[in-house]
PDB file of C-alpha atoms in Angstrom:
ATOM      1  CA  UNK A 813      44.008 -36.290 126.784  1.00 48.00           C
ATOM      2  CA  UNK A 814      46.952 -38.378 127.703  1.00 70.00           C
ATOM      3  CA  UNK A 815      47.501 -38.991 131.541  1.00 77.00           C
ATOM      4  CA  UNK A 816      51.187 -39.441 132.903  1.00 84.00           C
ATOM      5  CA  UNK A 817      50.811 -41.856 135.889  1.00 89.00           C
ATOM      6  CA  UNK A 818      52.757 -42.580 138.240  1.00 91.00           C
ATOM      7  CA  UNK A 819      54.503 -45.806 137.244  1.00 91.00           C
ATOM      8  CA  UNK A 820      54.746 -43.909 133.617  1.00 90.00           C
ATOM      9  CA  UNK A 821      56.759 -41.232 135.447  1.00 91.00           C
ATOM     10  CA  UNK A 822      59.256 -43.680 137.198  1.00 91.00           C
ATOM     11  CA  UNK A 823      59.468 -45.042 134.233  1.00 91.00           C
ATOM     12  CA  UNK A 824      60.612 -42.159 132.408  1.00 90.00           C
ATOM     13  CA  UNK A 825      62.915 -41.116 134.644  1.00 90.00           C
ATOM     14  CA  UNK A 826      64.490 -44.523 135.156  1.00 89.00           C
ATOM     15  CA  UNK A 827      65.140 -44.409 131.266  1.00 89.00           C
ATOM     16  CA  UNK A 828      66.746 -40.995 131.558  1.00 88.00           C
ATOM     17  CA  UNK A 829      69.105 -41.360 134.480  1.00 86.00           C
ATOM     18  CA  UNK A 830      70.173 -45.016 133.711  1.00 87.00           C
ATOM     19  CA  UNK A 831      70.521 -44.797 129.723  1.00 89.00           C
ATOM     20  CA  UNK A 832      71.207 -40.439 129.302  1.00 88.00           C
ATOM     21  CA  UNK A 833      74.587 -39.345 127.750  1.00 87.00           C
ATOM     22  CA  UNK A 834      76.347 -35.912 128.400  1.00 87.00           C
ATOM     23  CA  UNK A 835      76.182 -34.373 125.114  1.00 87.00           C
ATOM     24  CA  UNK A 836      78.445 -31.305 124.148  1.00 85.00           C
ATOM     25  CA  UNK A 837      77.170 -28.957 121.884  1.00 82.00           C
ATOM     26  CA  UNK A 838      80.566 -27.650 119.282  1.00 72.00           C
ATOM     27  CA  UNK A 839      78.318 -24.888 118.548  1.00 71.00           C
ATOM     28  CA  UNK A 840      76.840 -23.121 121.178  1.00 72.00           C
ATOM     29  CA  UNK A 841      79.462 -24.182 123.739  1.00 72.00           C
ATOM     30  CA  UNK A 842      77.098 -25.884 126.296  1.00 78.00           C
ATOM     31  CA  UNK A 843      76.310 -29.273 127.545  1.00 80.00           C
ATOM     32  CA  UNK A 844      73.204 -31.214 127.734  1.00 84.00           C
ATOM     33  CA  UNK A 845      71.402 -34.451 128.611  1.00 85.00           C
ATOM     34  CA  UNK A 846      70.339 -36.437 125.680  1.00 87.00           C
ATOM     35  CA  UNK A 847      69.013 -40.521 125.017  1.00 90.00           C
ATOM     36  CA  UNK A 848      71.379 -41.924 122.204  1.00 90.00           C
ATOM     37  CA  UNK A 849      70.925 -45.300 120.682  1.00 89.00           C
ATOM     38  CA  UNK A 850      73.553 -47.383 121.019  1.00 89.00           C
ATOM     39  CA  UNK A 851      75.575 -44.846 123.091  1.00 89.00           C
ATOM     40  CA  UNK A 852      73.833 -45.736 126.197  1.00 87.00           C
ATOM     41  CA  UNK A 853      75.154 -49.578 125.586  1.00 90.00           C
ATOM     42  CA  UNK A 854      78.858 -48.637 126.168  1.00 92.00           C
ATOM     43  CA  UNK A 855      80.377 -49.037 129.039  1.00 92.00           C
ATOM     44  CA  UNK A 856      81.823 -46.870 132.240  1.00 92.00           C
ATOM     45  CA  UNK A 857      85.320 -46.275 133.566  1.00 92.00           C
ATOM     46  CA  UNK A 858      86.074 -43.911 135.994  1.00 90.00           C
ATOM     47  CA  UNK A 859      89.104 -43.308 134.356  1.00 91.00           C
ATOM     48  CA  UNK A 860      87.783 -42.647 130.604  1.00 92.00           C
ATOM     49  CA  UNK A 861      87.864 -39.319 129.230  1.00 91.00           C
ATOM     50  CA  UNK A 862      86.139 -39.989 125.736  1.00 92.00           C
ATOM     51  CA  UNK A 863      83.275 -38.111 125.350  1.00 89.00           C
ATOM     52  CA  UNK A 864      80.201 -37.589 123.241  1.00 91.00           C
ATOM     53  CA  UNK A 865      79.302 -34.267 120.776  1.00 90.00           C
ATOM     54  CA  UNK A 866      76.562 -32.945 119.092  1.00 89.00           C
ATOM     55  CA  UNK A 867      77.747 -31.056 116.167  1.00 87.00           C
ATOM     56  CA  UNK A 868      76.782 -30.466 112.649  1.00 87.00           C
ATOM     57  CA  UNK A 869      77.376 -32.474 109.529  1.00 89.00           C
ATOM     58  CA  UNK A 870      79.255 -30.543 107.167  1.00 88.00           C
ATOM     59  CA  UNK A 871      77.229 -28.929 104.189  1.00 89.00           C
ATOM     60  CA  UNK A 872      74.356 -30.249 105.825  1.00 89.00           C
ATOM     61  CA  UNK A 873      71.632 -28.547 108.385  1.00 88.00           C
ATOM     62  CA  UNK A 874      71.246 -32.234 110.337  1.00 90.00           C
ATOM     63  CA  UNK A 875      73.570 -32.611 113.061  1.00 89.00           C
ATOM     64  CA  UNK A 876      74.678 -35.654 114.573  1.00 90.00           C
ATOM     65  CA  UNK A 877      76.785 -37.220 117.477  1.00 90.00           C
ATOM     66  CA  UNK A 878      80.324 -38.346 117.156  1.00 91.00           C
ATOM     67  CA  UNK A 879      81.957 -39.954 120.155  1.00 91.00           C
ATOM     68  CA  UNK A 880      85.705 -38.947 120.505  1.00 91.00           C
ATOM     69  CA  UNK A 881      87.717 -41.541 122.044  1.00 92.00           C
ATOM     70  CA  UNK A 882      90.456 -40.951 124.692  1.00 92.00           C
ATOM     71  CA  UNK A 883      93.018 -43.039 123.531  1.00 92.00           C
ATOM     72  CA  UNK A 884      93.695 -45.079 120.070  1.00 92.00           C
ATOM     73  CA  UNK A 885      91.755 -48.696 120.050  1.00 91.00           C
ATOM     74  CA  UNK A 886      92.684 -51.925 119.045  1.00 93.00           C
ATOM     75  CA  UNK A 887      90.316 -53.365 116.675  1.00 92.00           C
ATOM     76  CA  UNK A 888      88.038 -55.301 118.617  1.00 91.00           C
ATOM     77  CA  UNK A 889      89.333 -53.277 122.019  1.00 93.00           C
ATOM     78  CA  UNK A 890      86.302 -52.113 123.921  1.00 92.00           C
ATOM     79  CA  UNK A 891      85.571 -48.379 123.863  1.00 92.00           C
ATOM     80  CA  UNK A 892      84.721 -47.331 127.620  1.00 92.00           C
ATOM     81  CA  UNK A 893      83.435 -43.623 128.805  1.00 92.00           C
ATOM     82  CA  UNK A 894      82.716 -42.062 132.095  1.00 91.00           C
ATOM     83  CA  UNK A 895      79.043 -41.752 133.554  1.00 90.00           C
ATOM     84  CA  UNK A 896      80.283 -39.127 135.194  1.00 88.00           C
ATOM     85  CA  UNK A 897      82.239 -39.054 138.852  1.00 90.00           C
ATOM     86  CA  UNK A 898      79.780 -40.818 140.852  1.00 93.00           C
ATOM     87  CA  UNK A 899      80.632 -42.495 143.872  1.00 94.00           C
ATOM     88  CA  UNK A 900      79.970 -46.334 144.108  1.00 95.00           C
ATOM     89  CA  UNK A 901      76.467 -46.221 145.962  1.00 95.00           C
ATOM     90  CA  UNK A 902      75.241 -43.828 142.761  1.00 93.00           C
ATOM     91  CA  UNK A 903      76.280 -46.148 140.207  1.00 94.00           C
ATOM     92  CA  UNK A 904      74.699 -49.017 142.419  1.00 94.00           C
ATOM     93  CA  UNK A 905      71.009 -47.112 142.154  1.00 91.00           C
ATOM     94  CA  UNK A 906      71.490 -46.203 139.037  1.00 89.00           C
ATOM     95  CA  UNK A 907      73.000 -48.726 136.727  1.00 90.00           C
ATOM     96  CA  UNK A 908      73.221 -51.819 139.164  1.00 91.00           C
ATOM     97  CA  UNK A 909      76.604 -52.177 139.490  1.00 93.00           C
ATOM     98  CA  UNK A 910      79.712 -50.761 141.496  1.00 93.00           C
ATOM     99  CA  UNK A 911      83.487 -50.339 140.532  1.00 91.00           C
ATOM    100  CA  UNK A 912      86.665 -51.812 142.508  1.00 86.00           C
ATOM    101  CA  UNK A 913      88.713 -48.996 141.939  1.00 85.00           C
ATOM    102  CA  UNK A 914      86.481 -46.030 141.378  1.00 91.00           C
ATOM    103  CA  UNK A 915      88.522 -42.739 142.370  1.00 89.00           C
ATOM    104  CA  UNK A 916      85.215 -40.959 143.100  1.00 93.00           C
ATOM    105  CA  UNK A 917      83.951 -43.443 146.004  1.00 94.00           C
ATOM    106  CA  UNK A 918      82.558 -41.655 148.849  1.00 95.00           C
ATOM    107  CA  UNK A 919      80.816 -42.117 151.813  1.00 95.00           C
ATOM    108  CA  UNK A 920      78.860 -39.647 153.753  1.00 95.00           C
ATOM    109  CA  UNK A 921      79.868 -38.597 157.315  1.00 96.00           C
ATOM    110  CA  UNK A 922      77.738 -36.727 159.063  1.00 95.00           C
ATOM    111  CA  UNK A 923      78.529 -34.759 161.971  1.00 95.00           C
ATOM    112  CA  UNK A 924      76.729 -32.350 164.495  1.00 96.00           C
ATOM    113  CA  UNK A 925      77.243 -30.178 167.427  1.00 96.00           C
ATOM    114  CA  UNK A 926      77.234 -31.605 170.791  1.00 94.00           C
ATOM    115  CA  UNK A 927      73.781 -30.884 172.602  1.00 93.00           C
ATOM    116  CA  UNK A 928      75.885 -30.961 175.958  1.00 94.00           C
ATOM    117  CA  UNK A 929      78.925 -28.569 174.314  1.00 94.00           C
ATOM    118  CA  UNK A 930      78.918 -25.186 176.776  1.00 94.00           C
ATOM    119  CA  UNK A 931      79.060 -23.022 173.681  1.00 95.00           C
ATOM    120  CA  UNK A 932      75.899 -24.637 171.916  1.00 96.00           C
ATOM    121  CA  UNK A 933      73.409 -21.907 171.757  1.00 95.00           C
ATOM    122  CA  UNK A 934      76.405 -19.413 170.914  1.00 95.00           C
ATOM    123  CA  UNK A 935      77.642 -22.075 168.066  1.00 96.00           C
ATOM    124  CA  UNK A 936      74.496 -22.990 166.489  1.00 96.00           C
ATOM    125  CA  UNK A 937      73.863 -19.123 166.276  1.00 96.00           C
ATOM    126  CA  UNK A 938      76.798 -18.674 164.482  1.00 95.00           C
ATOM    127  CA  UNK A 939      76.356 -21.332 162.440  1.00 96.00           C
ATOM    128  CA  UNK A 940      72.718 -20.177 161.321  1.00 96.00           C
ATOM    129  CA  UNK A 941      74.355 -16.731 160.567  1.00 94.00           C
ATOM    130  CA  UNK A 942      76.253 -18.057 157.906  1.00 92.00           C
ATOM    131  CA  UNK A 943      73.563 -20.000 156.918  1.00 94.00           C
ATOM    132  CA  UNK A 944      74.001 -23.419 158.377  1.00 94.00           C
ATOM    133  CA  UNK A 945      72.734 -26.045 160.625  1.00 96.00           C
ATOM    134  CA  UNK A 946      73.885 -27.655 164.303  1.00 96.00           C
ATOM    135  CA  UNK A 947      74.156 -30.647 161.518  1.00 96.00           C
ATOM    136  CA  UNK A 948      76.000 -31.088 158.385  1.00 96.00           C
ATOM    137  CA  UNK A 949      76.920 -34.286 156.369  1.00 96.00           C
ATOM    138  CA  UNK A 950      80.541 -34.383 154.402  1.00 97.00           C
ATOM    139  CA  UNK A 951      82.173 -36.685 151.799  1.00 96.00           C
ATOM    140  CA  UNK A 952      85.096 -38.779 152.790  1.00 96.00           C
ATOM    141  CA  UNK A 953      86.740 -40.235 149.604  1.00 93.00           C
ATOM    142  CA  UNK A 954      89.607 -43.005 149.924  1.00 88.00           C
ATOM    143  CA  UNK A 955      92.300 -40.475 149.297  1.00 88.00           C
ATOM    144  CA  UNK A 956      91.000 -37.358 150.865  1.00 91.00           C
ATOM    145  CA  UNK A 957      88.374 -35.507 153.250  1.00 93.00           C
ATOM    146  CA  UNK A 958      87.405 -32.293 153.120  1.00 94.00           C
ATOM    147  CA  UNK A 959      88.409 -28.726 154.299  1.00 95.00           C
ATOM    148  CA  UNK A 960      85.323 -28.419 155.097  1.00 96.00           C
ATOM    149  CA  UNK A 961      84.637 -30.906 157.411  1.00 97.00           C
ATOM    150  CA  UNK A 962      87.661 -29.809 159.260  1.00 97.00           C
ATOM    151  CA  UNK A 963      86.815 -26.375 159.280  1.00 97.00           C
ATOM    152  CA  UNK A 964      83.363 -27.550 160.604  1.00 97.00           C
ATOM    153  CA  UNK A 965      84.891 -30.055 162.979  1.00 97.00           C
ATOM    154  CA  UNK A 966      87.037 -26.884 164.789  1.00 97.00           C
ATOM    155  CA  UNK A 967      84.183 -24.896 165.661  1.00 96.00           C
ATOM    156  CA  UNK A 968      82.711 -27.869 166.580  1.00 96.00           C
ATOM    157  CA  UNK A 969      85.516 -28.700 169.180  1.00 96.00           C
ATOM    158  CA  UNK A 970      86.082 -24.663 170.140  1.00 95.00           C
ATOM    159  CA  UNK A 971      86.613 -24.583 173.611  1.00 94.00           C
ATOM    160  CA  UNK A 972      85.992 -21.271 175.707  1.00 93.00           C
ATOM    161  CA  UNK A 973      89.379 -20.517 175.974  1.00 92.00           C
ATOM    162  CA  UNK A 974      89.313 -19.855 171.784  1.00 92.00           C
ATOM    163  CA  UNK A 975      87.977 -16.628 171.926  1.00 91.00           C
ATOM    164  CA  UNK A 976      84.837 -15.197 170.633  1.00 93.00           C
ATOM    165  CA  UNK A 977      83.711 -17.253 167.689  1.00 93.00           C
ATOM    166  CA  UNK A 978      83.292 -14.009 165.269  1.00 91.00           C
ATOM    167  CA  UNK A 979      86.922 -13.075 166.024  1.00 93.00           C
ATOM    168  CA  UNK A 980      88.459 -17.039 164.526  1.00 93.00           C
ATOM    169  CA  UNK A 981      89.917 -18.076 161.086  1.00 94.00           C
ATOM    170  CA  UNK A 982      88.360 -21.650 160.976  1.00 95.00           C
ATOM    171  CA  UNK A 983      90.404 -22.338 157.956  1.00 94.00           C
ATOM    172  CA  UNK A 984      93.624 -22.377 160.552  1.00 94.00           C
ATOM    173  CA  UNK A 985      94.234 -24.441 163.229  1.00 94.00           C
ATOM    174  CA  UNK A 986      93.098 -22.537 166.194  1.00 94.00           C
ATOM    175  CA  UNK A 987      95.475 -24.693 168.971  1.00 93.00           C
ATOM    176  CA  UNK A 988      97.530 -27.560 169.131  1.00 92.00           C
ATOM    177  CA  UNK A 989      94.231 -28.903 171.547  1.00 93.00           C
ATOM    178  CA  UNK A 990      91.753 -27.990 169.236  1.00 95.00           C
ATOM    179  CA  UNK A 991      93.396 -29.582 166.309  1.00 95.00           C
ATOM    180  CA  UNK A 992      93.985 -32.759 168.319  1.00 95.00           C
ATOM    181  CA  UNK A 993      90.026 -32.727 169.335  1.00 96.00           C
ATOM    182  CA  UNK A 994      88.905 -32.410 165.354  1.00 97.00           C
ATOM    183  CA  UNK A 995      90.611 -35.552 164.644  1.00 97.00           C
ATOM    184  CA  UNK A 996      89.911 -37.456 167.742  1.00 97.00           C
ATOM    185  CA  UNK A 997      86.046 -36.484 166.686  1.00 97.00           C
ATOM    186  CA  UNK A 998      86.602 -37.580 163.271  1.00 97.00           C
ATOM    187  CA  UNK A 999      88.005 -40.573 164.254  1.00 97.00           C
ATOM    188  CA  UNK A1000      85.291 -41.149 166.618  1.00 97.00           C
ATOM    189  CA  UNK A1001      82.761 -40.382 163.834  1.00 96.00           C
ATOM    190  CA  UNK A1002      84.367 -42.945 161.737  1.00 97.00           C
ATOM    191  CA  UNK A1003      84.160 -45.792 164.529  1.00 97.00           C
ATOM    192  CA  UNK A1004      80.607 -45.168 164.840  1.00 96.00           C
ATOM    193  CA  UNK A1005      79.728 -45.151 161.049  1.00 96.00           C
ATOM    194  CA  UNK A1006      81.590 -48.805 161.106  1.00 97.00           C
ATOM    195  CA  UNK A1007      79.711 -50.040 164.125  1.00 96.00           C
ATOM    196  CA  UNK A1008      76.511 -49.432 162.258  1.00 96.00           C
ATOM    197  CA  UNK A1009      77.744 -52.165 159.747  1.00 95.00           C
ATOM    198  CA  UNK A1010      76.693 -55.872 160.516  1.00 93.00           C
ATOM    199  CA  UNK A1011      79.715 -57.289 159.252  1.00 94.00           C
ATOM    200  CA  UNK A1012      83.170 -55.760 159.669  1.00 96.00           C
ATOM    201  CA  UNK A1013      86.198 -55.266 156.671  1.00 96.00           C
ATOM    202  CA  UNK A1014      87.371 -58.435 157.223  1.00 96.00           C
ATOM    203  CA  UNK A1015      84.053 -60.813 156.989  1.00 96.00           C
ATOM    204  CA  UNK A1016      83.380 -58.992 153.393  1.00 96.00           C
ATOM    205  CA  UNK A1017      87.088 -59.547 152.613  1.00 95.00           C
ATOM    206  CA  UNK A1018      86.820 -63.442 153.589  1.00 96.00           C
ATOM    207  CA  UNK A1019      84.063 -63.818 151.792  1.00 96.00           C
ATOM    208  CA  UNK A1020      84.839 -62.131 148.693  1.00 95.00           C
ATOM    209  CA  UNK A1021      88.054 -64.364 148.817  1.00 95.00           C
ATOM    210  CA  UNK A1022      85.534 -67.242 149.064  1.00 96.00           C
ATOM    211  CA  UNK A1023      85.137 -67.748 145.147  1.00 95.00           C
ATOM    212  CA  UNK A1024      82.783 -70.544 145.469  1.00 95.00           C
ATOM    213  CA  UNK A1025      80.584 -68.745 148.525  1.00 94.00           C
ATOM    214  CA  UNK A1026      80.662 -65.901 146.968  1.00 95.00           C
ATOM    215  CA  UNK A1027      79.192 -67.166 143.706  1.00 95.00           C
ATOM    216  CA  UNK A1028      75.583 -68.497 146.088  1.00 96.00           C
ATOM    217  CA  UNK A1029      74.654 -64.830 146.120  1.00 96.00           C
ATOM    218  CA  UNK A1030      73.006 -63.169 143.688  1.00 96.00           C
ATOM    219  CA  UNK A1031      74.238 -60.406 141.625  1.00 94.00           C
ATOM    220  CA  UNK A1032      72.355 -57.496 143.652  1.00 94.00           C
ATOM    221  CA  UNK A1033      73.690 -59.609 146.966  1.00 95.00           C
ATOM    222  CA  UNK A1034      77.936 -59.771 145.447  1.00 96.00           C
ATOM    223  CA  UNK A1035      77.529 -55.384 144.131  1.00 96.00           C
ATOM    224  CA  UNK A1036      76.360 -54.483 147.704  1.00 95.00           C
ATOM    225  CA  UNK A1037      79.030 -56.079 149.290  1.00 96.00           C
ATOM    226  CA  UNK A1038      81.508 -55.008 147.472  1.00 95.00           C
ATOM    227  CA  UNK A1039      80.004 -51.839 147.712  1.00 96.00           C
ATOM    228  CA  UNK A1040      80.166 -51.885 151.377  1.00 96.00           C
ATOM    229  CA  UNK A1041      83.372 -52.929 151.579  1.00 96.00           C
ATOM    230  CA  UNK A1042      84.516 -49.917 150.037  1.00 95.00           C
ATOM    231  CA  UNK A1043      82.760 -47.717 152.388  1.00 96.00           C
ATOM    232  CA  UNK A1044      84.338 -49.695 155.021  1.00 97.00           C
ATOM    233  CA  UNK A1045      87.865 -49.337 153.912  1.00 95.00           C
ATOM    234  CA  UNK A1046      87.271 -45.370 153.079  1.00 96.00           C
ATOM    235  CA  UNK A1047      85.977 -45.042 156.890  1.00 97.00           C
ATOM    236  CA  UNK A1048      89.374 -46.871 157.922  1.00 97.00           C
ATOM    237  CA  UNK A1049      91.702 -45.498 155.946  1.00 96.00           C
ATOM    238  CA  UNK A1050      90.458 -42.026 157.458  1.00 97.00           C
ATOM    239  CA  UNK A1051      90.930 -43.373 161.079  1.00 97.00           C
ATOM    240  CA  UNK A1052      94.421 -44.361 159.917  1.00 96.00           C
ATOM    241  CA  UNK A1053      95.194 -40.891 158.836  1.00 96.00           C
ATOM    242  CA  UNK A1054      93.491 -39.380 162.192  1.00 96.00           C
ATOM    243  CA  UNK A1055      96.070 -41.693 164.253  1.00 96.00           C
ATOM    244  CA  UNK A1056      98.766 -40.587 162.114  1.00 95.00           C
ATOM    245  CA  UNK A1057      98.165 -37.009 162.887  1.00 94.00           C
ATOM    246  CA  UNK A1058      97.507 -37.755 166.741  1.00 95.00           C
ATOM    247  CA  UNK A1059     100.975 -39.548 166.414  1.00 95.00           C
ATOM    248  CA  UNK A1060     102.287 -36.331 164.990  1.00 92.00           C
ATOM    249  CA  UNK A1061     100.579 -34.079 168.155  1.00 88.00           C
ATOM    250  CA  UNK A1062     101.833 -36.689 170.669  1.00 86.00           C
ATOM    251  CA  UNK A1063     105.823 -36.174 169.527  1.00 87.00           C
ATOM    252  CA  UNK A1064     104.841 -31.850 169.518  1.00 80.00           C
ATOM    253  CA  UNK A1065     103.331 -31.706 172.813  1.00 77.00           C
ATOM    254  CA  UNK A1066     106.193 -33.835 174.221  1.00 78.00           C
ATOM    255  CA  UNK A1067     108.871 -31.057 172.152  1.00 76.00           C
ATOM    256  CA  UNK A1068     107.121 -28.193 174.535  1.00 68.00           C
TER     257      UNK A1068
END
């Protein structure tokens, strides 16, 4: 009998991540992964909202798949779709590239309870009661972050003075002080995750400005620094919007 090895597995599943299509079935209403030839040549926008089904050929029992385009083509135009909303390291890993624009960059944060916090043993307790850890990692996206990182982030900062932990609404600000220590952490967090980078914003700006230096790297070399400066300018434009909201607590605290 046949034998899948190892490097026959990777193989496989290098073929099905990097070349599957999202197929929807017309007839029984659901989705699923398929390998297309030719569809898998086309290629991705982030914006595209064409989109692949499997349905049946009329007075026929074979079926085939039609791709529905998202807006009328020029002839010669190229015909884009979406790989899905993947952030710019998962298109990197799996189909070698990365997108300037792509609405569905991310980069992780992760965050965790202070081992020195006062309230540690009583936080971590709660936190396992709802089925979580002392440590928890959150997308930031260039437009947004989420609620729950905030919500995470206030019971984080909850001081003594908050009450009982089982008694607070973490999706409220629980005081002025509070609020202002989530986004100090944040911003904190965000410092850090920059400081881990060997070259800041700027250098990858300068030397993707740099046509000529930028053209000695190799391909693999020019997608992973354009993918990190997109990380990079995620993680700052989230410190901008922590400073903005500091701003904001600075003028209410003076009002009281």
């Amino acid at each position: 009998a046949d034998v899948v090895t190892y490097d026959a597995f990777v193989w496989g599943m290098t073929m099905l991540l990097s070349r599957g299509v999202d197929l929807k079935d017309e007839d029984a209403g659901t989705g699923q992964l398929g390998l297309v030839p030719y569809a898998d040549l086309l290629n991705h926008s982030p914006y595209s909202s064409s989109n692949f089904m499997y349905t049946a050929i009329p007075f026929s029992k074979q079926r085939e798949v039609v791709l529905y385009a998202d807006r009328p083509y020029a002839a010669n135009d190229q015909v884009l779709i979406s790989y899905g909303q993947k952030s710019n390291a998962e298109l990197l890993l799996l189909y070698g590239f990365v997108v300037d624009r792509n609405r569905f960059d991310e980069v992780e944060l992760r965050v965790a309870l202070a081992e020195d916090d006062e309230r540690y043993g009583e936080k971590a307790a709660f936190l396992a009661s709802v089925g979580l850890t002392a440590a928890q990692a959150f997308p930031l996206l260039i437009d947004r972050y989420s609620n729950e990182l905030v919500q995470f982030l206030r019971l984080c900062c909850a001081s003594p003075s908050e009450g009982p932990l089982s008694t607070l609404s973490f999706t409220e600000p629980l005081s002025l002080a509070n609020e202002r220590a989530v986004f100090e952490a944040l911003r904190a967090g965000c410092q850090l995750a920059l400081e881990k980078y060997p070259e800041t914003e700027e250098e990858d700006a300068k030397l993707m400005g740099n046509a000529a230096m930028f053209a000695t790297l190799s391909r693999r070399q020019r997608m992973a620094v354009k993918l990190r400066r997109n990380e990079k300018r995620i993680l700052l434009r989230t410190i901008r919007v922590c400073e903005q909201e500091l701003a904001e607590f600075d003028v209410s605290e003076a009002r009281l």
